[in-house]
Short mmCIF file of N, CA and C in Angstrom, two decimals:
data_model
loop_
_atom_site.label_atom_id
_atom_site.label_comp_id
_atom_site.label_asym_id
_atom_site.label_seq_id
_atom_site.Cartn_x
_atom_site.Cartn_y
_atom_site.Cartn_z
N MET Z 19 16.77 50.06 -51.75
CA MET Z 19 17.09 51.17 -50.88
C MET Z 19 17.91 50.60 -49.72
N ASN Z 20 19.19 50.71 -49.83
CA ASN Z 20 20.11 50.19 -48.81
C ASN Z 20 20.47 51.27 -47.81
N ARG Z 21 20.59 50.87 -46.57
CA ARG Z 21 21.03 51.78 -45.52
C ARG Z 21 22.54 51.90 -45.58
N PRO Z 22 23.08 53.00 -45.03
CA PRO Z 22 24.54 53.13 -44.99
C PRO Z 22 25.16 51.92 -44.29
N GLY Z 23 26.21 51.42 -44.87
CA GLY Z 23 26.90 50.27 -44.28
C GLY Z 23 26.28 48.93 -44.64
N ALA Z 24 25.13 48.95 -45.29
CA ALA Z 24 24.47 47.70 -45.65
C ALA Z 24 25.10 47.15 -46.92
N PRO Z 25 25.32 45.84 -46.96
CA PRO Z 25 25.84 45.26 -48.19
C PRO Z 25 24.82 45.46 -49.31
N ARG Z 26 25.29 45.75 -50.48
CA ARG Z 26 24.39 45.96 -51.61
C ARG Z 26 24.22 44.63 -52.33
N VAL Z 27 23.07 44.02 -52.15
CA VAL Z 27 22.78 42.74 -52.78
C VAL Z 27 21.49 42.92 -53.58
N ARG Z 28 21.64 42.91 -54.86
CA ARG Z 28 20.48 43.04 -55.74
C ARG Z 28 20.58 41.94 -56.78
N PRO Z 29 19.79 40.88 -56.61
CA PRO Z 29 19.88 39.78 -57.57
C PRO Z 29 19.50 40.23 -58.98
N THR Z 30 20.16 39.64 -59.94
CA THR Z 30 19.81 39.90 -61.34
C THR Z 30 18.57 39.07 -61.70
N ARG Z 31 18.00 39.36 -62.85
CA ARG Z 31 16.85 38.58 -63.33
C ARG Z 31 17.23 37.11 -63.44
N GLU Z 32 18.43 36.84 -63.90
CA GLU Z 32 18.90 35.46 -64.03
C GLU Z 32 19.01 34.79 -62.65
N ASP Z 33 19.50 35.55 -61.66
CA ASP Z 33 19.58 35.03 -60.29
C ASP Z 33 18.19 34.63 -59.79
N LEU Z 34 17.21 35.50 -60.03
CA LEU Z 34 15.85 35.24 -59.57
C LEU Z 34 15.26 34.02 -60.27
N LEU Z 35 15.45 33.90 -61.55
CA LEU Z 35 14.94 32.74 -62.29
C LEU Z 35 15.60 31.45 -61.79
N ALA Z 36 16.89 31.50 -61.52
CA ALA Z 36 17.62 30.33 -61.02
C ALA Z 36 17.20 29.96 -59.61
N ALA Z 37 16.62 30.90 -58.86
CA ALA Z 37 16.24 30.65 -57.47
C ALA Z 37 14.94 29.87 -57.33
N ALA Z 38 14.16 29.76 -58.41
CA ALA Z 38 12.89 29.04 -58.34
C ALA Z 38 13.12 27.62 -57.85
N GLY Z 39 12.40 27.23 -56.82
CA GLY Z 39 12.51 25.90 -56.26
C GLY Z 39 13.67 25.71 -55.30
N ARG Z 40 14.56 26.68 -55.18
CA ARG Z 40 15.71 26.58 -54.28
C ARG Z 40 15.22 26.55 -52.82
N LEU Z 41 15.96 25.89 -51.97
CA LEU Z 41 15.63 25.81 -50.54
C LEU Z 41 16.43 26.85 -49.77
N LEU Z 42 15.85 27.35 -48.70
CA LEU Z 42 16.49 28.34 -47.85
C LEU Z 42 16.60 27.76 -46.45
N PRO Z 43 17.81 27.65 -45.90
CA PRO Z 43 17.96 27.05 -44.57
C PRO Z 43 17.23 27.85 -43.48
N ASP Z 44 16.72 27.12 -42.50
CA ASP Z 44 16.10 27.74 -41.34
C ASP Z 44 17.15 28.47 -40.51
N VAL Z 45 16.68 29.43 -39.73
CA VAL Z 45 17.51 30.09 -38.71
C VAL Z 45 16.85 29.70 -37.39
N VAL Z 46 17.38 28.67 -36.74
CA VAL Z 46 16.73 28.11 -35.55
C VAL Z 46 17.75 27.70 -34.50
N ALA Z 47 17.22 27.48 -33.31
CA ALA Z 47 17.98 26.93 -32.19
C ALA Z 47 16.96 26.31 -31.24
N PRO Z 48 17.36 25.37 -30.43
CA PRO Z 48 16.43 24.80 -29.46
C PRO Z 48 15.99 25.82 -28.42
N GLY Z 49 14.74 25.71 -27.96
CA GLY Z 49 14.25 26.50 -26.85
C GLY Z 49 14.03 27.98 -27.13
N LEU Z 50 13.76 28.36 -28.37
CA LEU Z 50 13.50 29.77 -28.69
C LEU Z 50 12.23 30.26 -28.01
N ASP Z 51 12.16 31.55 -27.80
CA ASP Z 51 10.91 32.14 -27.32
C ASP Z 51 9.86 32.10 -28.41
N VAL Z 52 10.23 32.50 -29.64
CA VAL Z 52 9.29 32.54 -30.76
C VAL Z 52 9.98 32.01 -32.02
N LEU Z 53 9.35 31.04 -32.64
CA LEU Z 53 9.75 30.57 -33.96
C LEU Z 53 8.77 31.18 -34.95
N LEU Z 54 9.27 32.07 -35.79
CA LEU Z 54 8.46 32.75 -36.80
C LEU Z 54 8.44 31.89 -38.06
N CYS Z 55 7.28 31.65 -38.60
CA CYS Z 55 7.13 30.74 -39.73
C CYS Z 55 6.51 31.46 -40.91
N GLY Z 56 7.32 31.71 -41.93
CA GLY Z 56 6.81 32.29 -43.16
C GLY Z 56 6.06 31.25 -43.97
N ILE Z 57 5.44 31.68 -45.05
CA ILE Z 57 4.73 30.74 -45.91
C ILE Z 57 5.75 29.93 -46.71
N ASN Z 58 6.59 30.61 -47.47
CA ASN Z 58 7.69 29.99 -48.20
C ASN Z 58 8.64 31.09 -48.64
N PRO Z 59 9.87 30.74 -49.00
CA PRO Z 59 10.80 31.78 -49.44
C PRO Z 59 10.39 32.34 -50.81
N GLY Z 60 10.51 33.63 -50.95
CA GLY Z 60 10.36 34.25 -52.25
C GLY Z 60 11.63 34.07 -53.05
N LEU Z 61 11.57 34.38 -54.33
CA LEU Z 61 12.75 34.22 -55.18
C LEU Z 61 13.89 35.11 -54.74
N TRP Z 62 13.58 36.32 -54.28
CA TRP Z 62 14.61 37.25 -53.83
C TRP Z 62 15.34 36.65 -52.63
N SER Z 63 14.58 36.09 -51.69
CA SER Z 63 15.19 35.47 -50.51
C SER Z 63 16.04 34.27 -50.90
N ALA Z 64 15.52 33.44 -51.79
CA ALA Z 64 16.28 32.26 -52.21
C ALA Z 64 17.55 32.66 -52.95
N ALA Z 65 17.49 33.72 -53.75
CA ALA Z 65 18.66 34.18 -54.50
C ALA Z 65 19.73 34.76 -53.59
N THR Z 66 19.31 35.43 -52.51
CA THR Z 66 20.28 36.06 -51.61
C THR Z 66 20.67 35.16 -50.43
N GLY Z 67 19.83 34.16 -50.14
CA GLY Z 67 20.09 33.29 -49.00
C GLY Z 67 19.62 33.88 -47.68
N HIS Z 68 18.75 34.90 -47.75
CA HIS Z 68 18.28 35.58 -46.53
C HIS Z 68 16.76 35.66 -46.51
N HIS Z 69 16.18 35.30 -45.38
CA HIS Z 69 14.73 35.35 -45.22
C HIS Z 69 14.20 36.78 -45.31
N PHE Z 70 13.02 36.92 -45.89
CA PHE Z 70 12.32 38.21 -46.00
C PHE Z 70 13.23 39.30 -46.58
N ALA Z 71 13.97 38.95 -47.63
CA ALA Z 71 14.99 39.85 -48.17
C ALA Z 71 14.47 40.83 -49.22
N ARG Z 72 13.32 40.58 -49.79
CA ARG Z 72 12.83 41.44 -50.87
C ARG Z 72 12.55 42.85 -50.36
N PRO Z 73 13.07 43.85 -51.06
CA PRO Z 73 12.74 45.23 -50.68
C PRO Z 73 11.22 45.40 -50.70
N GLY Z 74 10.71 46.07 -49.72
CA GLY Z 74 9.26 46.24 -49.62
C GLY Z 74 8.62 45.27 -48.65
N ASN Z 75 9.32 44.16 -48.32
CA ASN Z 75 8.78 43.26 -47.31
C ASN Z 75 8.95 43.95 -45.96
N ARG Z 76 7.91 43.90 -45.14
CA ARG Z 76 7.90 44.67 -43.90
C ARG Z 76 8.26 43.86 -42.66
N PHE Z 77 8.76 42.64 -42.86
CA PHE Z 77 9.10 41.79 -41.73
C PHE Z 77 10.12 42.43 -40.80
N TRP Z 78 11.27 42.83 -41.33
CA TRP Z 78 12.34 43.36 -40.49
C TRP Z 78 11.95 44.66 -39.81
N PRO Z 79 11.31 45.61 -40.50
CA PRO Z 79 10.85 46.82 -39.80
C PRO Z 79 9.82 46.51 -38.71
N ALA Z 80 8.88 45.60 -38.99
CA ALA Z 80 7.85 45.27 -37.99
C ALA Z 80 8.47 44.59 -36.78
N LEU Z 81 9.45 43.73 -37.02
CA LEU Z 81 10.12 43.05 -35.91
C LEU Z 81 10.76 44.07 -34.97
N HIS Z 82 11.39 45.07 -35.55
CA HIS Z 82 12.02 46.11 -34.74
C HIS Z 82 10.99 47.03 -34.08
N LEU Z 83 10.04 47.53 -34.84
CA LEU Z 83 9.04 48.47 -34.29
C LEU Z 83 8.22 47.83 -33.17
N SER Z 84 8.09 46.52 -33.19
CA SER Z 84 7.33 45.82 -32.15
C SER Z 84 8.14 45.62 -30.87
N GLY Z 85 9.45 45.87 -30.95
CA GLY Z 85 10.30 45.71 -29.78
C GLY Z 85 11.03 44.39 -29.70
N PHE Z 86 10.86 43.52 -30.67
CA PHE Z 86 11.57 42.24 -30.65
C PHE Z 86 13.08 42.43 -30.79
N THR Z 87 13.50 43.43 -31.56
CA THR Z 87 14.93 43.68 -31.75
C THR Z 87 15.23 45.14 -31.41
N PRO Z 88 16.41 45.44 -30.89
CA PRO Z 88 16.73 46.81 -30.47
C PRO Z 88 16.96 47.77 -31.63
N ARG Z 89 17.17 47.22 -32.82
CA ARG Z 89 17.32 48.04 -34.02
C ARG Z 89 16.79 47.22 -35.18
N GLU Z 90 16.57 47.87 -36.31
CA GLU Z 90 16.11 47.13 -37.48
C GLU Z 90 17.28 46.35 -38.07
N LEU Z 91 17.15 45.05 -38.03
CA LEU Z 91 18.16 44.19 -38.62
C LEU Z 91 17.98 44.14 -40.13
N ARG Z 92 19.07 43.91 -40.82
CA ARG Z 92 19.01 43.66 -42.26
C ARG Z 92 18.83 42.16 -42.47
N PRO Z 93 18.29 41.76 -43.60
CA PRO Z 93 18.15 40.33 -43.86
C PRO Z 93 19.46 39.56 -43.73
N ASP Z 94 20.58 40.17 -44.10
CA ASP Z 94 21.86 39.47 -44.00
C ASP Z 94 22.35 39.35 -42.56
N GLU Z 95 21.60 39.89 -41.61
CA GLU Z 95 21.92 39.75 -40.18
C GLU Z 95 20.99 38.74 -39.50
N GLN Z 96 20.30 37.93 -40.28
CA GLN Z 96 19.33 36.99 -39.74
C GLN Z 96 19.93 36.04 -38.70
N GLU Z 97 21.20 35.76 -38.78
CA GLU Z 97 21.84 34.84 -37.82
C GLU Z 97 21.89 35.41 -36.41
N LEU Z 98 21.59 36.70 -36.25
CA LEU Z 98 21.54 37.31 -34.91
C LEU Z 98 20.24 36.95 -34.18
N LEU Z 99 19.23 36.52 -34.90
CA LEU Z 99 17.91 36.30 -34.30
C LEU Z 99 17.91 35.35 -33.10
N PRO Z 100 18.57 34.19 -33.15
CA PRO Z 100 18.53 33.32 -31.97
C PRO Z 100 19.03 34.00 -30.69
N GLY Z 101 19.92 34.98 -30.82
CA GLY Z 101 20.37 35.74 -29.66
C GLY Z 101 19.26 36.57 -29.03
N TYR Z 102 18.21 36.83 -29.79
CA TYR Z 102 17.03 37.55 -29.29
C TYR Z 102 15.90 36.58 -28.95
N GLY Z 103 16.19 35.28 -28.97
CA GLY Z 103 15.17 34.27 -28.68
C GLY Z 103 14.24 34.00 -29.85
N LEU Z 104 14.66 34.36 -31.06
CA LEU Z 104 13.81 34.24 -32.25
C LEU Z 104 14.45 33.32 -33.30
N GLY Z 105 13.61 32.73 -34.13
CA GLY Z 105 14.08 31.93 -35.25
C GLY Z 105 13.13 32.08 -36.41
N ILE Z 106 13.54 31.60 -37.58
CA ILE Z 106 12.71 31.66 -38.78
C ILE Z 106 12.72 30.30 -39.48
N THR Z 107 11.54 29.87 -39.88
CA THR Z 107 11.37 28.71 -40.73
C THR Z 107 10.26 29.04 -41.73
N ASN Z 108 9.89 28.08 -42.55
CA ASN Z 108 8.80 28.27 -43.52
C ASN Z 108 7.91 27.04 -43.55
N LEU Z 109 6.64 27.26 -43.89
CA LEU Z 109 5.71 26.14 -44.07
C LEU Z 109 6.12 25.29 -45.25
N ALA Z 110 6.40 25.91 -46.36
CA ALA Z 110 6.84 25.19 -47.56
C ALA Z 110 8.26 25.63 -47.87
N ALA Z 111 9.10 24.69 -48.19
CA ALA Z 111 10.51 25.00 -48.39
C ALA Z 111 10.80 25.58 -49.77
N ARG Z 112 9.96 25.26 -50.76
CA ARG Z 112 10.23 25.63 -52.16
C ARG Z 112 10.04 27.12 -52.39
N ALA Z 113 11.05 27.73 -52.99
CA ALA Z 113 10.98 29.16 -53.32
C ALA Z 113 10.10 29.37 -54.55
N THR Z 114 9.25 30.39 -54.49
CA THR Z 114 8.38 30.75 -55.60
C THR Z 114 8.32 32.27 -55.70
N ALA Z 115 7.84 32.77 -56.84
CA ALA Z 115 7.66 34.20 -57.00
C ALA Z 115 6.54 34.71 -56.11
N ARG Z 116 5.48 33.91 -55.95
CA ARG Z 116 4.33 34.29 -55.12
C ARG Z 116 3.88 33.07 -54.31
N ALA Z 117 3.40 33.31 -53.11
CA ALA Z 117 2.96 32.21 -52.26
C ALA Z 117 1.78 31.45 -52.87
N ASP Z 118 0.97 32.12 -53.70
CA ASP Z 118 -0.19 31.44 -54.27
C ASP Z 118 0.21 30.42 -55.35
N GLU Z 119 1.50 30.28 -55.62
CA GLU Z 119 1.98 29.24 -56.53
C GLU Z 119 2.09 27.88 -55.82
N LEU Z 120 2.00 27.89 -54.51
CA LEU Z 120 2.07 26.64 -53.75
C LEU Z 120 0.72 25.93 -53.82
N THR Z 121 0.77 24.61 -53.76
CA THR Z 121 -0.47 23.84 -53.76
C THR Z 121 -0.95 23.64 -52.31
N ARG Z 122 -2.22 23.32 -52.18
CA ARG Z 122 -2.76 23.00 -50.85
C ARG Z 122 -2.00 21.82 -50.24
N ASP Z 123 -1.65 20.85 -51.08
CA ASP Z 123 -0.91 19.68 -50.59
C ASP Z 123 0.46 20.07 -50.05
N GLU Z 124 1.13 21.01 -50.72
CA GLU Z 124 2.44 21.46 -50.23
C GLU Z 124 2.31 22.12 -48.86
N LEU Z 125 1.27 22.92 -48.67
CA LEU Z 125 1.07 23.59 -47.38
C LEU Z 125 0.69 22.57 -46.30
N ALA Z 126 -0.17 21.61 -46.65
CA ALA Z 126 -0.55 20.59 -45.67
C ALA Z 126 0.66 19.74 -45.29
N GLU Z 127 1.47 19.36 -46.28
CA GLU Z 127 2.69 18.61 -45.99
C GLU Z 127 3.65 19.44 -45.14
N GLY Z 128 3.74 20.74 -45.45
CA GLY Z 128 4.57 21.64 -44.66
C GLY Z 128 4.12 21.71 -43.21
N GLY Z 129 2.79 21.65 -43.00
CA GLY Z 129 2.27 21.65 -41.64
C GLY Z 129 2.74 20.43 -40.87
N ALA Z 130 2.76 19.27 -41.53
CA ALA Z 130 3.22 18.04 -40.87
C ALA Z 130 4.72 18.13 -40.56
N ILE Z 131 5.50 18.67 -41.48
CA ILE Z 131 6.93 18.84 -41.25
C ILE Z 131 7.16 19.83 -40.11
N LEU Z 132 6.36 20.87 -40.08
CA LEU Z 132 6.47 21.88 -39.02
C LEU Z 132 6.18 21.28 -37.65
N HIS Z 133 5.20 20.38 -37.57
CA HIS Z 133 4.91 19.70 -36.30
C HIS Z 133 6.16 19.01 -35.77
N ALA Z 134 6.84 18.28 -36.65
CA ALA Z 134 8.05 17.56 -36.24
C ALA Z 134 9.17 18.53 -35.86
N LYS Z 135 9.30 19.60 -36.62
CA LYS Z 135 10.34 20.60 -36.34
C LYS Z 135 10.11 21.23 -34.97
N VAL Z 136 8.86 21.58 -34.69
CA VAL Z 136 8.52 22.19 -33.40
C VAL Z 136 8.76 21.20 -32.26
N ALA Z 137 8.44 19.94 -32.48
CA ALA Z 137 8.67 18.93 -31.45
C ALA Z 137 10.15 18.84 -31.10
N GLY Z 138 11.02 18.97 -32.09
CA GLY Z 138 12.46 18.89 -31.84
C GLY Z 138 13.05 20.15 -31.25
N LEU Z 139 12.54 21.31 -31.65
CA LEU Z 139 13.11 22.59 -31.20
C LEU Z 139 12.47 23.14 -29.93
N ALA Z 140 11.22 22.78 -29.68
CA ALA Z 140 10.46 23.20 -28.50
C ALA Z 140 10.47 24.71 -28.24
N PRO Z 141 10.08 25.53 -29.24
CA PRO Z 141 9.94 26.96 -28.95
C PRO Z 141 8.72 27.19 -28.06
N ARG Z 142 8.71 28.28 -27.33
CA ARG Z 142 7.54 28.60 -26.51
C ARG Z 142 6.34 28.96 -27.37
N TRP Z 143 6.59 29.69 -28.46
CA TRP Z 143 5.54 30.12 -29.39
C TRP Z 143 5.95 29.80 -30.81
N LEU Z 144 4.99 29.41 -31.62
CA LEU Z 144 5.14 29.32 -33.06
C LEU Z 144 4.20 30.36 -33.66
N ALA Z 145 4.75 31.27 -34.44
CA ALA Z 145 3.94 32.32 -35.07
C ALA Z 145 3.99 32.14 -36.57
N VAL Z 146 2.85 31.79 -37.16
CA VAL Z 146 2.74 31.62 -38.61
C VAL Z 146 2.35 32.96 -39.22
N LEU Z 147 3.10 33.40 -40.21
CA LEU Z 147 2.89 34.69 -40.84
C LEU Z 147 2.01 34.54 -42.08
N GLY Z 148 0.72 34.46 -41.85
CA GLY Z 148 -0.24 34.33 -42.92
C GLY Z 148 -1.40 33.46 -42.49
N VAL Z 149 -2.58 34.07 -42.36
CA VAL Z 149 -3.74 33.35 -41.85
C VAL Z 149 -4.23 32.28 -42.83
N THR Z 150 -4.22 32.56 -44.11
CA THR Z 150 -4.70 31.56 -45.08
C THR Z 150 -3.78 30.35 -45.10
N ALA Z 151 -2.48 30.59 -45.06
CA ALA Z 151 -1.52 29.48 -45.03
C ALA Z 151 -1.71 28.66 -43.75
N PHE Z 152 -1.93 29.32 -42.63
CA PHE Z 152 -2.17 28.61 -41.37
C PHE Z 152 -3.40 27.72 -41.49
N ARG Z 153 -4.48 28.28 -42.01
CA ARG Z 153 -5.72 27.52 -42.14
C ARG Z 153 -5.51 26.26 -42.97
N THR Z 154 -4.77 26.39 -44.06
CA THR Z 154 -4.52 25.24 -44.92
C THR Z 154 -3.60 24.23 -44.24
N ALA Z 155 -2.52 24.68 -43.67
CA ALA Z 155 -1.54 23.78 -43.05
C ALA Z 155 -2.09 23.07 -41.82
N PHE Z 156 -2.96 23.75 -41.07
CA PHE Z 156 -3.46 23.18 -39.83
C PHE Z 156 -4.89 22.66 -39.95
N GLY Z 157 -5.46 22.72 -41.17
CA GLY Z 157 -6.78 22.15 -41.41
C GLY Z 157 -7.91 22.80 -40.66
N THR Z 158 -7.83 24.11 -40.47
CA THR Z 158 -8.90 24.84 -39.80
C THR Z 158 -9.31 26.02 -40.66
N GLN Z 159 -10.59 26.27 -40.77
CA GLN Z 159 -11.06 27.35 -41.63
C GLN Z 159 -11.46 28.60 -40.85
N HIS Z 160 -11.41 28.56 -39.54
CA HIS Z 160 -11.91 29.69 -38.75
C HIS Z 160 -10.84 30.42 -37.95
N ALA Z 161 -9.58 30.08 -38.16
CA ALA Z 161 -8.50 30.75 -37.43
C ALA Z 161 -8.43 32.22 -37.85
N LYS Z 162 -8.06 33.06 -36.89
CA LYS Z 162 -7.92 34.49 -37.13
C LYS Z 162 -6.56 34.94 -36.61
N VAL Z 163 -6.12 36.11 -37.04
CA VAL Z 163 -4.87 36.69 -36.56
C VAL Z 163 -4.93 36.80 -35.04
N GLY Z 164 -3.85 36.42 -34.39
CA GLY Z 164 -3.75 36.49 -32.94
C GLY Z 164 -3.46 35.12 -32.35
N PRO Z 165 -3.58 35.00 -31.03
CA PRO Z 165 -3.30 33.72 -30.37
C PRO Z 165 -4.36 32.69 -30.73
N GLN Z 166 -3.94 31.46 -30.85
CA GLN Z 166 -4.87 30.36 -31.13
C GLN Z 166 -5.11 29.64 -29.81
N GLU Z 167 -6.10 30.12 -29.10
CA GLU Z 167 -6.34 29.65 -27.73
C GLU Z 167 -6.66 28.16 -27.64
N ASP Z 168 -7.26 27.62 -28.68
CA ASP Z 168 -7.68 26.22 -28.62
C ASP Z 168 -6.74 25.27 -29.37
N ALA Z 169 -5.54 25.75 -29.69
CA ALA Z 169 -4.60 24.92 -30.44
C ALA Z 169 -3.19 25.10 -29.92
N SER Z 170 -2.41 24.03 -29.99
CA SER Z 170 -0.99 24.08 -29.63
C SER Z 170 -0.31 22.91 -30.31
N LEU Z 171 0.99 22.92 -30.31
CA LEU Z 171 1.78 21.79 -30.76
C LEU Z 171 2.58 21.33 -29.55
N GLY Z 172 2.04 20.40 -28.82
CA GLY Z 172 2.65 20.01 -27.56
C GLY Z 172 2.61 21.20 -26.61
N ALA Z 173 3.76 21.56 -26.06
CA ALA Z 173 3.83 22.71 -25.15
C ALA Z 173 3.97 24.03 -25.88
N THR Z 174 4.14 24.00 -27.20
CA THR Z 174 4.31 25.22 -27.99
C THR Z 174 2.95 25.84 -28.32
N ARG Z 175 2.78 27.08 -27.92
CA ARG Z 175 1.54 27.80 -28.21
C ARG Z 175 1.60 28.37 -29.62
N LEU Z 176 0.45 28.56 -30.23
CA LEU Z 176 0.35 29.02 -31.62
C LEU Z 176 -0.20 30.43 -31.70
N TRP Z 177 0.31 31.18 -32.67
CA TRP Z 177 -0.11 32.56 -32.92
C TRP Z 177 -0.12 32.75 -34.43
N ILE Z 178 -1.04 33.52 -34.93
CA ILE Z 178 -1.03 33.89 -36.34
C ILE Z 178 -0.75 35.38 -36.44
N LEU Z 179 0.25 35.71 -37.26
CA LEU Z 179 0.57 37.10 -37.60
C LEU Z 179 0.17 37.34 -39.05
N PRO Z 180 -0.13 38.59 -39.40
CA PRO Z 180 -0.40 38.89 -40.81
C PRO Z 180 0.86 38.67 -41.65
N ASN Z 181 0.65 38.34 -42.90
CA ASN Z 181 1.77 38.20 -43.83
C ASN Z 181 2.41 39.57 -44.02
N PRO Z 182 3.74 39.69 -43.82
CA PRO Z 182 4.40 41.00 -43.93
C PRO Z 182 4.73 41.42 -45.36
N SER Z 183 4.36 40.63 -46.33
CA SER Z 183 4.63 40.98 -47.73
C SER Z 183 4.03 42.34 -48.06
N GLY Z 184 4.73 43.07 -48.90
CA GLY Z 184 4.19 44.35 -49.38
C GLY Z 184 2.91 44.17 -50.16
N LEU Z 185 2.61 42.94 -50.60
CA LEU Z 185 1.37 42.66 -51.33
C LEU Z 185 0.16 42.60 -50.40
N ASN Z 186 0.39 42.48 -49.09
CA ASN Z 186 -0.71 42.43 -48.13
C ASN Z 186 -1.12 43.85 -47.77
N ALA Z 187 -2.04 44.40 -48.52
CA ALA Z 187 -2.47 45.79 -48.34
C ALA Z 187 -3.42 45.96 -47.16
N HIS Z 188 -3.86 44.86 -46.55
CA HIS Z 188 -4.80 44.97 -45.43
C HIS Z 188 -4.14 45.54 -44.18
N TYR Z 189 -2.82 45.46 -44.11
CA TYR Z 189 -2.09 45.93 -42.92
C TYR Z 189 -1.04 46.95 -43.32
N THR Z 190 -1.08 48.11 -42.66
CA THR Z 190 -0.01 49.09 -42.80
C THR Z 190 1.17 48.59 -41.97
N LEU Z 191 2.32 49.20 -42.11
CA LEU Z 191 3.47 48.82 -41.30
C LEU Z 191 3.16 49.00 -39.82
N ASP Z 192 2.52 50.09 -39.46
CA ASP Z 192 2.19 50.33 -38.05
C ASP Z 192 1.24 49.26 -37.51
N ALA Z 193 0.24 48.89 -38.31
CA ALA Z 193 -0.71 47.86 -37.87
C ALA Z 193 0.00 46.50 -37.76
N LEU Z 194 0.86 46.22 -38.70
CA LEU Z 194 1.63 44.98 -38.67
C LEU Z 194 2.53 44.93 -37.43
N ALA Z 195 3.23 46.03 -37.16
CA ALA Z 195 4.08 46.10 -35.97
C ALA Z 195 3.24 45.96 -34.70
N GLY Z 196 2.04 46.49 -34.71
CA GLY Z 196 1.15 46.33 -33.56
C GLY Z 196 0.81 44.87 -33.30
N GLU Z 197 0.58 44.11 -34.36
CA GLU Z 197 0.29 42.68 -34.19
C GLU Z 197 1.52 41.93 -33.69
N PHE Z 198 2.69 42.27 -34.21
CA PHE Z 198 3.93 41.68 -33.72
C PHE Z 198 4.12 42.02 -32.24
N ALA Z 199 3.80 43.25 -31.86
CA ALA Z 199 3.97 43.69 -30.47
C ALA Z 199 3.07 42.90 -29.51
N LYS Z 200 1.87 42.54 -29.96
CA LYS Z 200 0.98 41.71 -29.13
C LYS Z 200 1.61 40.36 -28.85
N LEU Z 201 2.22 39.77 -29.87
CA LEU Z 201 2.92 38.50 -29.68
C LEU Z 201 4.10 38.68 -28.73
N ARG Z 202 4.84 39.75 -28.91
CA ARG Z 202 5.99 40.00 -28.04
C ARG Z 202 5.55 40.10 -26.58
N ALA Z 203 4.46 40.83 -26.32
CA ALA Z 203 3.95 40.97 -24.96
C ALA Z 203 3.58 39.60 -24.39
N ALA Z 204 2.95 38.75 -25.19
CA ALA Z 204 2.58 37.42 -24.72
C ALA Z 204 3.82 36.57 -24.48
N ALA Z 205 4.82 36.71 -25.33
CA ALA Z 205 6.05 35.93 -25.19
C ALA Z 205 6.84 36.33 -23.94
N LEU Z 206 6.68 37.58 -23.52
CA LEU Z 206 7.39 38.05 -22.33
C LEU Z 206 6.72 37.59 -21.03
N ARG Z 207 5.46 37.21 -21.09
CA ARG Z 207 4.75 36.77 -19.88
C ARG Z 207 5.26 35.46 -19.38
#
């Protein structure tokens, strides 16, 4: 479902199969207000080269509804994010059809890589989009959605957001946007 003026990018089955294991570059800059960290790229994202690109993923609508962006950006406009003080990275770089295809070791290794990335970029906040992935990557079993008051990466504060995948039925779009809005309010302080 493309909006007027939106480029029509619909990967073929062959494109999606070829995207397995492909890497997706980060959208980052030093000193961001919030570095948003997905679990890993899906095949649709890897095939198109754009984060959270699969139709039905609620990342872009939630980002807008929460007030982070003045309008709903399309995945192919991801390069605009640093202008809003935002960036995107992933815990695991390897593209898969589902996040549950990743091993615990991949997520733990991704956590170590993320530590180094955050040290170099120094965002004010790191927001991991997925509580289970956060628990695995950071070695904690009791983390919950919201600010992680007892954890940080140097001067970077940590926040957990719900996974915006359409497969996460625990959160409606409005509830998801509400959680994003809480982070936005904290980032503005």
